[in-house]
PDB file of C-alpha atoms in Angstrom:
ATOM      1  CA  MET A  60    -153.370 -61.588  69.474  1.00  0.00           C
ATOM      2  CA  THR A  61    -153.353 -64.058  67.476  1.00  0.00           C
ATOM      3  CA  LYS A  62    -150.212 -66.919  67.868  1.00  0.00           C
ATOM      4  CA  LYS A  63    -148.932 -68.238  65.127  1.00  0.00           C
ATOM      5  CA  ILE A  64    -148.187 -71.922  66.232  1.00  0.00           C
ATOM      6  CA  ALA A  65    -144.727 -73.040  65.268  1.00  0.00           C
ATOM      7  CA  VAL A  66    -143.650 -76.637  66.029  1.00  0.00           C
ATOM      8  CA  LEU A  67    -141.014 -77.621  68.838  1.00  0.00           C
ATOM      9  CA  LEU A  68    -137.750 -79.399  68.344  1.00  0.00           C
ATOM     10  CA  PHE A  69    -136.742 -82.036  70.104  1.00  0.00           C
ATOM     11  CA  PHE A  70    -134.185 -80.829  72.639  1.00  0.00           C
ATOM     12  CA  LEU A  71    -130.537 -82.385  72.066  1.00  0.00           C
ATOM     13  CA  SER A  72    -131.750 -82.522  67.766  1.00  0.00           C
ATOM     14  CA  PHE A  73    -128.229 -82.359  65.686  1.00  0.00           C
ATOM     15  CA  PHE A  74    -129.421 -79.288  63.771  1.00  0.00           C
ATOM     16  CA  PHE A  75    -129.826 -77.434  67.119  1.00  0.00           C
ATOM     17  CA  THR A  76    -128.170 -77.248  70.568  1.00  0.00           C
ATOM     18  CA  PHE A  77    -127.715 -78.958  73.049  1.00  0.00           C
ATOM     19  CA  ALA A  78    -125.550 -79.438  76.404  1.00  0.00           C
ATOM     20  CA  GLN A  79    -122.381 -81.307  77.409  1.00  0.00           C
ATOM     21  CA  HIS A  80    -120.439 -81.625  80.538  1.00  0.00           C
ATOM     22  CA  LYS A  81    -116.392 -80.697  79.919  1.00  0.00           C
ATOM     23  CA  LYS A  82    -114.284 -82.275  82.334  1.00  0.00           C
ATOM     24  CA  SER A  83    -111.366 -79.802  82.690  1.00  0.00           C
ATOM     25  CA  LEU A  84    -109.032 -82.798  84.711  1.00  0.00           C
ATOM     26  CA  ASP A  85    -107.797 -84.443  81.125  1.00  0.00           C
ATOM     27  CA  SER A  86    -110.133 -81.717  78.489  1.00  0.00           C
ATOM     28  CA  ILE A  87    -112.278 -84.735  77.322  1.00  0.00           C
ATOM     29  CA  ASN A  88    -115.645 -83.401  76.341  1.00  0.00           C
ATOM     30  CA  VAL A  89    -118.710 -85.428  77.335  1.00  0.00           C
ATOM     31  CA  ALA A  90    -122.066 -85.039  75.126  1.00  0.00           C
ATOM     32  CA  TYR A  91    -124.655 -86.459  76.273  1.00  0.00           C
ATOM     33  CA  MET A  92    -127.311 -87.570  73.434  1.00  0.00           C
ATOM     34  CA  ASN A  93    -130.681 -89.131  73.181  1.00  0.00           C
ATOM     35  CA  ILE A  94    -130.706 -92.554  70.721  1.00  0.00           C
ATOM     36  CA  LYS A  95    -131.937 -90.681  68.133  1.00  0.00           C
ATOM     37  CA  THR A  96    -129.533 -88.625  67.608  1.00  0.00           C
ATOM     38  CA  TYR A  97    -126.756 -90.759  68.806  1.00  0.00           C
ATOM     39  CA  GLN A  98    -127.622 -93.216  66.427  1.00  0.00           C
ATOM     40  CA  HIS A  99    -128.197 -89.436  63.266  1.00  0.00           C
ATOM     41  CA  TYR A 100    -124.455 -88.073  63.882  1.00  0.00           C
ATOM     42  CA  LYS A 101    -122.745 -91.988  64.141  1.00  0.00           C
ATOM     43  CA  ILE A 102    -124.171 -92.097  60.519  1.00  0.00           C
ATOM     44  CA  LYS A 103    -124.277 -89.020  59.088  1.00  0.00           C
ATOM     45  CA  VAL A 104    -120.953 -87.333  59.961  1.00  0.00           C
ATOM     46  CA  ASP A 105    -118.079 -89.146  62.631  1.00  0.00           C
ATOM     47  CA  SER A 106    -118.574 -93.264  62.352  1.00  0.00           C
ATOM     48  CA  LYS A 107    -115.583 -93.037  64.646  1.00  0.00           C
ATOM     49  CA  VAL A 108    -117.535 -91.443  67.167  1.00  0.00           C
ATOM     50  CA  ASP A 109    -118.999 -93.793  70.245  1.00  0.00           C
ATOM     51  CA  SER A 110    -120.625 -94.823  73.004  1.00  0.00           C
ATOM     52  CA  ILE A 111    -118.950 -94.437  76.974  1.00  0.00           C
ATOM     53  CA  GLY A 112    -122.046 -95.323  78.563  1.00  0.00           C
ATOM     54  CA  PHE A 113    -126.325 -94.847  78.914  1.00  0.00           C
ATOM     55  CA  LYS A 114    -129.000 -93.768  81.042  1.00  0.00           C
ATOM     56  CA  ILE A 115    -132.977 -93.755  80.802  1.00  0.00           C
ATOM     57  CA  ASP A 116    -134.934 -90.588  81.230  1.00  0.00           C
ATOM     58  CA  LYS A 117    -138.166 -90.914  81.550  1.00  0.00           C
ATOM     59  CA  ASN A 118    -138.687 -93.593  78.924  1.00  0.00           C
ATOM     60  CA  ASP A 119    -135.496 -91.967  76.692  1.00  0.00           C
ATOM     61  CA  THR A 120    -132.528 -93.533  76.549  1.00  0.00           C
ATOM     62  CA  ILE A 121    -129.281 -90.807  76.475  1.00  0.00           C
ATOM     63  CA  ILE A 122    -126.458 -91.839  75.812  1.00  0.00           C
ATOM     64  CA  MET A 123    -123.022 -90.345  76.579  1.00  0.00           C
ATOM     65  CA  VAL A 124    -120.580 -89.511  74.387  1.00  0.00           C
ATOM     66  CA  LYS A 125    -116.902 -89.220  74.868  1.00  0.00           C
ATOM     67  CA  GLY A 126    -114.437 -87.180  72.327  1.00  0.00           C
ATOM     68  CA  TYR A 127    -117.458 -85.377  70.963  1.00  0.00           C
ATOM     69  CA  LYS A 128    -115.799 -82.240  68.602  1.00  0.00           C
ATOM     70  CA  SER A 129    -118.748 -79.742  68.688  1.00  0.00           C
ATOM     71  CA  LYS A 130    -118.506 -77.305  65.114  1.00  0.00           C
ATOM     72  CA  GLY A 131    -119.554 -74.735  66.505  1.00  0.00           C
ATOM     73  CA  VAL A 132    -119.001 -72.710  69.896  1.00  0.00           C
ATOM     74  CA  GLN A 133    -118.803 -74.175  73.353  1.00  0.00           C
ATOM     75  CA  VAL A 134    -120.382 -71.318  76.368  1.00  0.00           C
ATOM     76  CA  PRO A 135    -120.210 -71.858  79.879  1.00  0.00           C
ATOM     77  CA  TYR A 136    -123.241 -71.943  81.327  1.00  0.00           C
ATOM     78  CA  GLU A 137    -124.673 -68.663  83.037  1.00  0.00           C
ATOM     79  CA  GLU A 138    -125.116 -69.034  86.819  1.00  0.00           C
ATOM     80  CA  LYS A 139    -128.229 -67.047  88.282  1.00  0.00           C
ATOM     81  CA  ASP A 140    -129.922 -67.164  91.272  1.00  0.00           C
ATOM     82  CA  SER A 141    -133.499 -68.877  92.216  1.00  0.00           C
ATOM     83  CA  ILE A 142    -135.614 -65.051  92.270  1.00  0.00           C
ATOM     84  CA  PHE A 143    -134.045 -63.965  89.110  1.00  0.00           C
ATOM     85  CA  LEU A 144    -134.813 -67.472  87.995  1.00  0.00           C
ATOM     86  CA  GLU A 145    -138.564 -68.069  88.547  1.00  0.00           C
ATOM     87  CA  ARG A 146    -139.433 -63.964  87.160  1.00  0.00           C
ATOM     88  CA  TYR A 147    -137.585 -64.888  83.729  1.00  0.00           C
ATOM     89  CA  LYS A 148    -139.860 -68.624  83.818  1.00  0.00           C
ATOM     90  CA  ASN A 149    -142.994 -66.652  84.112  1.00  0.00           C
ATOM     91  CA  ILE A 150    -141.639 -63.545  81.741  1.00  0.00           C
ATOM     92  CA  VAL A 151    -140.423 -66.210  79.476  1.00  0.00           C
ATOM     93  CA  PHE A 152    -142.547 -69.742  79.582  1.00  0.00           C
ATOM     94  CA  ASN A 153    -145.382 -68.537  82.162  1.00  0.00           C
ATOM     95  CA  LYS A 154    -144.500 -70.711  83.957  1.00  0.00           C
ATOM     96  CA  LYS A 155    -147.464 -69.116  86.794  1.00  0.00           C
ATOM     97  CA  TYR A 156    -150.039 -69.896  84.807  1.00  0.00           C
ATOM     98  CA  GLN A 157    -148.749 -72.715  82.439  1.00  0.00           C
ATOM     99  CA  LYS A 158    -151.323 -75.681  82.110  1.00  0.00           C
ATOM    100  CA  LYS A 159    -150.101 -78.684  82.497  1.00  0.00           C
ATOM    101  CA  ASN A 160    -152.733 -80.131  79.787  1.00  0.00           C
ATOM    102  CA  GLN A 161    -152.026 -77.826  77.106  1.00  0.00           C
ATOM    103  CA  LYS A 162    -150.992 -79.317  73.580  1.00  0.00           C
ATOM    104  CA  VAL A 163    -148.330 -76.338  73.154  1.00  0.00           C
ATOM    105  CA  LEU A 164    -146.543 -75.422  74.988  1.00  0.00           C
ATOM    106  CA  PRO A 165    -144.489 -71.714  75.552  1.00  0.00           C
ATOM    107  CA  THR A 166    -141.013 -71.973  74.359  1.00  0.00           C
ATOM    108  CA  MET A 167    -138.548 -69.749  74.522  1.00  0.00           C
ATOM    109  CA  LYS A 168    -138.047 -67.390  71.052  1.00  0.00           C
ATOM    110  CA  THR A 169    -135.367 -65.448  70.082  1.00  0.00           C
ATOM    111  CA  TRP A 170    -134.179 -63.129  66.887  1.00  0.00           C
ATOM    112  CA  LYS A 171    -131.566 -64.745  65.352  1.00  0.00           C
ATOM    113  CA  SER A 172    -130.978 -62.699  62.124  1.00  0.00           C
ATOM    114  CA  GLU A 173    -130.354 -59.002  62.496  1.00  0.00           C
ATOM    115  CA  ILE A 174    -133.729 -57.164  63.011  1.00  0.00           C
ATOM    116  CA  LYS A 175    -133.972 -55.024  60.132  1.00  0.00           C
ATOM    117  CA  ILE A 176    -136.716 -51.960  61.033  1.00  0.00           C
ATOM    118  CA  TYR A 177    -139.062 -50.271  58.291  1.00  0.00           C
ATOM    119  CA  VAL A 178    -141.090 -46.862  60.439  1.00  0.00           C
ATOM    120  CA  ASP A 179    -144.503 -46.331  58.023  1.00  0.00           C
ATOM    121  CA  LYS A 180    -144.941 -42.237  57.417  1.00  0.00           C
ATOM    122  CA  SER A 181    -148.378 -42.697  59.930  1.00  0.00           C
ATOM    123  CA  VAL A 182    -146.005 -42.904  63.159  1.00  0.00           C
ATOM    124  CA  ASP A 183    -144.872 -39.374  63.523  1.00  0.00           C
ATOM    125  CA  LYS A 184    -140.986 -38.359  63.326  1.00  0.00           C
ATOM    126  CA  ASN A 185    -140.408 -36.873  66.833  1.00  0.00           C
ATOM    127  CA  THR A 186    -141.773 -40.346  67.736  1.00  0.00           C
ATOM    128  CA  ILE A 187    -139.395 -42.389  65.331  1.00  0.00           C
ATOM    129  CA  LYS A 188    -136.022 -40.383  66.113  1.00  0.00           C
ATOM    130  CA  LYS A 189    -137.056 -41.132  69.655  1.00  0.00           C
ATOM    131  CA  PHE A 190    -137.589 -44.495  69.204  1.00  0.00           C
ATOM    132  CA  LYS A 191    -134.119 -45.049  67.780  1.00  0.00           C
ATOM    133  CA  GLU A 192    -131.948 -43.691  70.295  1.00  0.00           C
ATOM    134  CA  PHE A 193    -134.051 -46.755  72.926  1.00  0.00           C
ATOM    135  CA  THR A 194    -133.531 -49.394  70.065  1.00  0.00           C
ATOM    136  CA  LYS A 195    -129.522 -47.726  69.946  1.00  0.00           C
ATOM    137  CA  TYR A 196    -129.166 -48.324  73.512  1.00  0.00           C
ATOM    138  CA  ILE A 197    -130.570 -52.001  73.330  1.00  0.00           C
ATOM    139  CA  ASP A 198    -128.654 -53.002  70.371  1.00  0.00           C
ATOM    140  CA  GLN A 199    -125.278 -51.985  72.466  1.00  0.00           C
ATOM    141  CA  GLU A 200    -126.229 -53.862  75.290  1.00  0.00           C
ATOM    142  CA  VAL A 201    -127.716 -56.778  74.378  1.00  0.00           C
ATOM    143  CA  ASP A 202    -125.241 -58.645  72.782  1.00  0.00           C
ATOM    144  CA  SER A 203    -126.454 -61.638  70.477  1.00  0.00           C
ATOM    145  CA  LEU A 204    -128.584 -58.917  69.538  1.00  0.00           C
ATOM    146  CA  LYS A 205    -128.494 -56.933  66.294  1.00  0.00           C
ATOM    147  CA  ILE A 206    -131.058 -54.102  65.066  1.00  0.00           C
ATOM    148  CA  SER A 207    -131.279 -51.382  61.837  1.00  0.00           C
ATOM    149  CA  PHE A 208    -133.410 -49.754  60.285  1.00  0.00           C
ATOM    150  CA  VAL A 209    -133.931 -49.389  56.856  1.00  0.00           C
ATOM    151  CA  ARG A 210    -135.821 -47.240  54.578  1.00  0.00           C
ATOM    152  CA  ASN A 211    -137.304 -49.715  52.138  1.00  0.00           C
ATOM    153  CA  LYS A 212    -139.939 -52.293  53.764  1.00  0.00           C
ATOM    154  CA  SER A 213    -139.038 -55.101  51.573  1.00  0.00           C
ATOM    155  CA  LYS A 214    -135.928 -55.269  53.040  1.00  0.00           C
ATOM    156  CA  SER A 215    -137.571 -55.087  56.585  1.00  0.00           C
ATOM    157  CA  ASN A 216    -138.377 -58.173  58.635  1.00  0.00           C
ATOM    158  CA  TYR A 217    -139.948 -55.863  60.989  1.00  0.00           C
ATOM    159  CA  PHE A 218    -143.161 -53.298  60.293  1.00  0.00           C
ATOM    160  CA  ILE A 219    -143.937 -50.496  62.184  1.00  0.00           C
ATOM    161  CA  TYR A 220    -147.463 -48.237  62.011  1.00  0.00           C
ATOM    162  CA  GLY A 221    -149.623 -46.307  63.635  1.00  0.00           C
ATOM    163  CA  MET A 222    -153.492 -45.794  62.928  1.00  0.00           C
ATOM    164  CA  LYS A 223    -155.261 -42.603  64.228  1.00  0.00           C
ATOM    165  CA  ASP A 224    -158.425 -43.829  63.293  1.00  0.00           C
ATOM    166  CA  ALA A 225    -161.326 -46.073  61.631  1.00  0.00           C
ATOM    167  CA  THR A 226    -160.425 -44.105  58.958  1.00  0.00           C
ATOM    168  CA  SER A 227    -156.662 -45.288  58.829  1.00  0.00           C
ATOM    169  CA  GLU A 228    -154.901 -48.407  56.558  1.00  0.00           C
ATOM    170  CA  ASN A 229    -154.486 -51.499  58.686  1.00  0.00           C
ATOM    171  CA  PHE A 230    -151.310 -52.700  57.150  1.00  0.00           C
ATOM    172  CA  ASP A 231    -151.791 -56.418  58.595  1.00  0.00           C
ATOM    173  CA  VAL A 232    -155.900 -57.588  59.976  1.00  0.00           C
ATOM    174  CA  ARG A 233    -153.867 -60.280  62.029  1.00  0.00           C
ATOM    175  CA  ILE A 234    -153.632 -57.482  64.661  1.00  0.00           C
ATOM    176  CA  LEU A 235    -156.981 -57.007  66.232  1.00  0.00           C
ATOM    177  CA  ASN A 236    -156.648 -54.546  69.125  1.00  0.00           C
ATOM    178  CA  LYS A 237    -156.110 -51.243  68.665  1.00  0.00           C
ATOM    179  CA  GLU A 238    -152.272 -51.627  68.870  1.00  0.00           C
ATOM    180  CA  GLY A 239    -150.008 -54.818  69.816  1.00  0.00           C
ATOM    181  CA  TYR A 240    -148.215 -57.307  66.882  1.00  0.00           C
ATOM    182  CA  TYR A 241    -147.660 -60.469  65.006  1.00  0.00           C
ATOM    183  CA  LEU A 242    -144.781 -62.520  65.595  1.00  0.00           C
ATOM    184  CA  GLU A 243    -143.644 -65.627  63.129  1.00  0.00           C
ATOM    185  CA  TRP A 244    -141.518 -67.563  64.072  1.00  0.00           C
ATOM    186  CA  ASN A 245    -139.583 -71.294  62.377  1.00  0.00           C
ATOM    187  CA  GLY A 246    -139.404 -74.524  63.679  1.00  0.00           C
ATOM    188  CA  LYS A 247    -135.933 -73.311  65.892  1.00  0.00           C
ATOM    189  CA  GLN A 248    -137.816 -70.848  67.855  1.00  0.00           C
ATOM    190  CA  ASN A 249    -135.796 -68.604  65.846  1.00  0.00           C
ATOM    191  CA  ILE A 250    -138.379 -65.160  65.495  1.00  0.00           C
ATOM    192  CA  THR A 251    -138.304 -64.301  61.537  1.00  0.00           C
ATOM    193  CA  ASN A 252    -140.848 -61.489  61.064  1.00  0.00           C
ATOM    194  CA  CYS A 253    -142.842 -58.790  63.214  1.00  0.00           C
ATOM    195  CA  SER A 254    -145.495 -55.838  62.347  1.00  0.00           C
ATOM    196  CA  LEU A 255    -146.193 -53.145  65.475  1.00  0.00           C
ATOM    197  CA  LYS A 256    -149.163 -51.904  65.351  1.00  0.00           C
ATOM    198  CA  LEU A 257    -149.084 -48.269  67.498  1.00  0.00           C
ATOM    199  CA  ASN A 258    -152.440 -46.112  68.304  1.00  0.00           C
ATOM    200  CA  MET A 259    -151.757 -42.741  67.428  1.00  0.00           C
ATOM    201  CA  GLN A 260    -154.784 -41.444  68.680  1.00  0.00           C
ATOM    202  CA  ASP A 261    -155.140 -37.666  69.034  1.00  0.00           C
ATOM    203  CA  THR A 262    -155.905 -38.579  72.987  1.00  0.00           C
ATOM    204  CA  LEU A 263    -152.880 -39.835  73.610  1.00  0.00           C
ATOM    205  CA  ASN A 264    -149.788 -37.206  73.756  1.00  0.00           C
ATOM    206  CA  GLU A 265    -146.518 -38.391  72.890  1.00  0.00           C
ATOM    207  CA  ASP A 266    -144.468 -39.556  76.058  1.00  0.00           C
ATOM    208  CA  GLN A 267    -147.403 -41.855  75.758  1.00  0.00           C
ATOM    209  CA  LYS A 268    -147.109 -43.137  72.317  1.00  0.00           C
ATOM    210  CA  LEU A 269    -143.280 -43.191  72.727  1.00  0.00           C
ATOM    211  CA  ASN A 270    -143.535 -46.105  76.487  1.00  0.00           C
ATOM    212  CA  SER A 271    -146.009 -47.571  73.881  1.00  0.00           C
ATOM    213  CA  LEU A 272    -143.475 -48.924  71.235  1.00  0.00           C
ATOM    214  CA  GLU A 273    -141.023 -49.543  73.016  1.00  0.00           C
ATOM    215  CA  GLN A 274    -142.953 -51.598  75.945  1.00  0.00           C
ATOM    216  CA  ASN A 275    -144.709 -53.358  72.336  1.00  0.00           C
ATOM    217  CA  PHE A 276    -141.212 -53.874  71.107  1.00  0.00           C
ATOM    218  CA  VAL A 277    -139.142 -55.502  74.192  1.00  0.00           C
ATOM    219  CA  LEU A 278    -142.042 -57.952  74.299  1.00  0.00           C
ATOM    220  CA  THR A 279    -141.082 -58.957  70.316  1.00  0.00           C
ATOM    221  CA  LEU A 280    -138.190 -59.432  71.369  1.00  0.00           C
ATOM    222  CA  GLY A 281    -138.771 -62.797  72.177  1.00  0.00           C
ATOM    223  CA  TYR A 282    -142.620 -63.283  72.735  1.00  0.00           C
ATOM    224  CA  PHE A 283    -142.997 -62.932  76.248  1.00  0.00           C
ATOM    225  CA  TYR A 284    -145.309 -63.094  79.114  1.00  0.00           C
ATOM    226  CA  LEU A 285    -146.388 -59.623  81.299  1.00  0.00           C
ATOM    227  CA  GLU A 286    -146.446 -60.620  84.870  1.00  0.00           C
ATOM    228  CA  ARG A 287    -149.478 -60.858  86.708  1.00  0.00           C
ATOM    229  CA  ASN A 288    -147.463 -60.721  90.579  1.00  0.00           C
ATOM    230  CA  PHE A 289    -144.266 -58.767  89.348  1.00  0.00           C
ATOM    231  CA  THR A 290    -144.114 -55.517  92.098  1.00  0.00           C
ATOM    232  CA  GLU A 291    -142.474 -52.490  89.452  1.00  0.00           C
ATOM    233  CA  CYS A 292    -145.516 -51.714  88.109  1.00  0.00           C
ATOM    234  CA  THR A 293    -144.148 -49.404  85.827  1.00  0.00           C
ATOM    235  CA  SER A 294    -142.217 -52.067  84.379  1.00  0.00           C
ATOM    236  CA  TYR A 295    -142.067 -53.184  80.229  1.00  0.00           C
ATOM    237  CA  PHE A 296    -142.818 -56.551  81.512  1.00  0.00           C
ATOM    238  CA  SER A 297    -145.409 -56.371  84.308  1.00  0.00           C
ATOM    239  CA  ILE A 298    -149.386 -56.343  83.037  1.00  0.00           C
ATOM    240  CA  CYS A 299    -150.130 -53.927  86.114  1.00  0.00           C
ATOM    241  CA  ARG A 300    -151.344 -50.260  84.857  1.00  0.00           C
ATOM    242  CA  SER A 301    -149.003 -46.984  84.769  1.00  0.00           C
ATOM    243  CA  LEU A 302    -148.778 -44.387  82.945  1.00  0.00           C
ATOM    244  CA  LYS A 303    -145.273 -44.602  82.936  1.00  0.00           C
ATOM    245  CA  LYS A 304    -143.664 -47.377  82.045  1.00  0.00           C
ATOM    246  CA  THR A 305    -139.389 -47.440  82.382  1.00  0.00           C
ATOM    247  CA  PHE A 306    -137.630 -50.201  81.031  1.00  0.00           C
ATOM    248  CA  SER A 307    -135.710 -50.737  84.143  1.00  0.00           C
ATOM    249  CA  ASN A 308    -131.927 -52.160  85.092  1.00  0.00           C
ATOM    250  CA  ASN A 309    -134.233 -55.596  86.269  1.00  0.00           C
ATOM    251  CA  ASP A 310    -136.051 -55.462  82.703  1.00  0.00           C
ATOM    252  CA  LEU A 311    -132.634 -55.240  81.126  1.00  0.00           C
ATOM    253  CA  GLU A 312    -131.660 -57.748  82.567  1.00  0.00           C
ATOM    254  CA  ILE A 313    -134.256 -60.613  81.933  1.00  0.00           C
ATOM    255  CA  LEU A 314    -133.274 -59.520  77.560  1.00  0.00           C
ATOM    256  CA  LYS A 315    -129.061 -60.230  78.621  1.00  0.00           C
ATOM    257  CA  TYR A 316    -129.466 -63.697  80.318  1.00  0.00           C
ATOM    258  CA  HIS A 317    -132.935 -64.397  77.554  1.00  0.00           C
ATOM    259  CA  TYR A 318    -129.703 -63.383  74.682  1.00  0.00           C
ATOM    260  CA  SER A 319    -126.755 -65.121  76.584  1.00  0.00           C
ATOM    261  CA  TYR A 320    -125.319 -67.927  74.946  1.00  0.00           C
ATOM    262  CA  GLY A 321    -124.329 -69.233  78.621  1.00  0.00           C
ATOM    263  CA  ILE A 322    -128.634 -70.791  78.576  1.00  0.00           C
ATOM    264  CA  CYS A 323    -129.973 -73.500  75.594  1.00  0.00           C
ATOM    265  CA  LYS A 324    -132.509 -71.612  72.790  1.00  0.00           C
ATOM    266  CA  GLY A 325    -135.241 -72.845  71.522  1.00  0.00           C
ATOM    267  CA  THR A 326    -136.523 -75.381  74.710  1.00  0.00           C
ATOM    268  CA  ASN A 327    -139.666 -75.247  76.989  1.00  0.00           C
ATOM    269  CA  LEU A 328    -139.844 -75.282  80.490  1.00  0.00           C
ATOM    270  CA  GLU A 329    -139.313 -78.511  81.258  1.00  0.00           C
ATOM    271  CA  THR A 330    -136.348 -78.901  79.204  1.00  0.00           C
ATOM    272  CA  PHE A 331    -134.569 -75.207  80.834  1.00  0.00           C
ATOM    273  CA  GLU A 332    -135.707 -76.474  84.874  1.00  0.00           C
ATOM    274  CA  LYS A 333    -133.639 -79.651  83.641  1.00  0.00           C
ATOM    275  CA  ASN A 334    -130.428 -78.141  82.075  1.00  0.00           C
ATOM    276  CA  HIS A 335    -130.716 -75.965  85.361  1.00  0.00           C
ATOM    277  CA  ALA A 336    -130.168 -79.012  87.224  1.00  0.00           C
ATOM    278  CA  GLU A 337    -128.001 -80.787  85.697  1.00  0.00           C
ATOM    279  CA  ALA A 338    -126.059 -77.550  85.449  1.00  0.00           C
ATOM    280  CA  LYS A 339    -126.145 -77.097  89.140  1.00  0.00           C
ATOM    281  CA  ALA A 340    -124.975 -80.536  89.871  1.00  0.00           C
ATOM    282  CA  ALA A 341    -122.227 -80.515  87.706  1.00  0.00           C
ATOM    283  CA  LEU A 342    -121.076 -77.096  89.097  1.00  0.00           C
ATOM    284  CA  LYS A 343    -120.628 -78.713  92.582  1.00  0.00           C
ATOM    285  CA  LYS A 344    -119.108 -81.680  91.612  1.00  0.00           C
ATOM    286  CA  ASP A 345    -114.511 -80.380  91.532  1.00  0.00           C
ATOM    287  CA  ASN A 346    -112.899 -79.423  88.465  1.00  0.00           C
ATOM    288  CA  THR A 347    -116.106 -80.121  86.595  1.00  0.00           C
ATOM    289  CA  LYS A 348    -118.033 -77.193  83.690  1.00  0.00           C
ATOM    290  CA  PHE A 349    -121.103 -77.920  82.173  1.00  0.00           C
ATOM    291  CA  TYR A 350    -121.100 -75.303  78.610  1.00  0.00           C
ATOM    292  CA  PHE A 351    -123.559 -75.336  76.289  1.00  0.00           C
ATOM    293  CA  SER A 352    -122.712 -76.260  72.437  1.00  0.00           C
ATOM    294  CA  HIS A 353    -124.493 -73.541  70.099  1.00  0.00           C
ATOM    295  CA  GLU A 354    -123.735 -75.292  65.956  1.00  0.00           C
TER     296      GLU A 354
END
């Protein structure tokens, strides 16, 4: 499957999100910024903001800023156990098989804008009907994820089509396999567009077609990796072959967490793990909470 290589913005960018501590004793906000972000913020936004100290982290100067006022929303850190987090990191960052010398590391990708789906007539109506029921369930269960269907392809950002045989029109030649998808995303790691090709051969029954459509759709909600060692063979996130995949509660929990604002967005694995280490350390301190500020 072809990837579109997107540029990863540095963590704590002024135009994106960053983590901050909020000390409940005196309601003082203390934000941590790298020195470039701090200088930009002081010059362009608030000249009165000032540093109360700094620390060196891997040759990068991290500035502690007192009294930072976020324009966005502050959301408390969402804590999860280590078993769940390891599974999540394998699905999102391909942790177990990630190579240390990779030039472009996997990053957390999400849809920020509403997903507007257009389904081509090459997909049968009964499959579409049942698929709409599935997407409605996802839309209701997962916060910060909005899904709808449109009748005009030009108004869509998600295109689904089927190929019955070699004579069928392949609307997106970037999808090389019999079925699959192609995603596009921006520099903030927000997915902006998707094409999904469905195998509509007569040798497949209706349940198989629907199952394949649902699984591929779920995978496009974050450019997720398939797990190779997960015990639930029927999981939509498992590479294990199964005649009947099911979207389990464990799968739903992954999606809910991925779209939760209790974690930072758009990060790579190293930053994700660092965030959690800092958050857990903060939670151990008396009267201290850990927030993520989303602008």
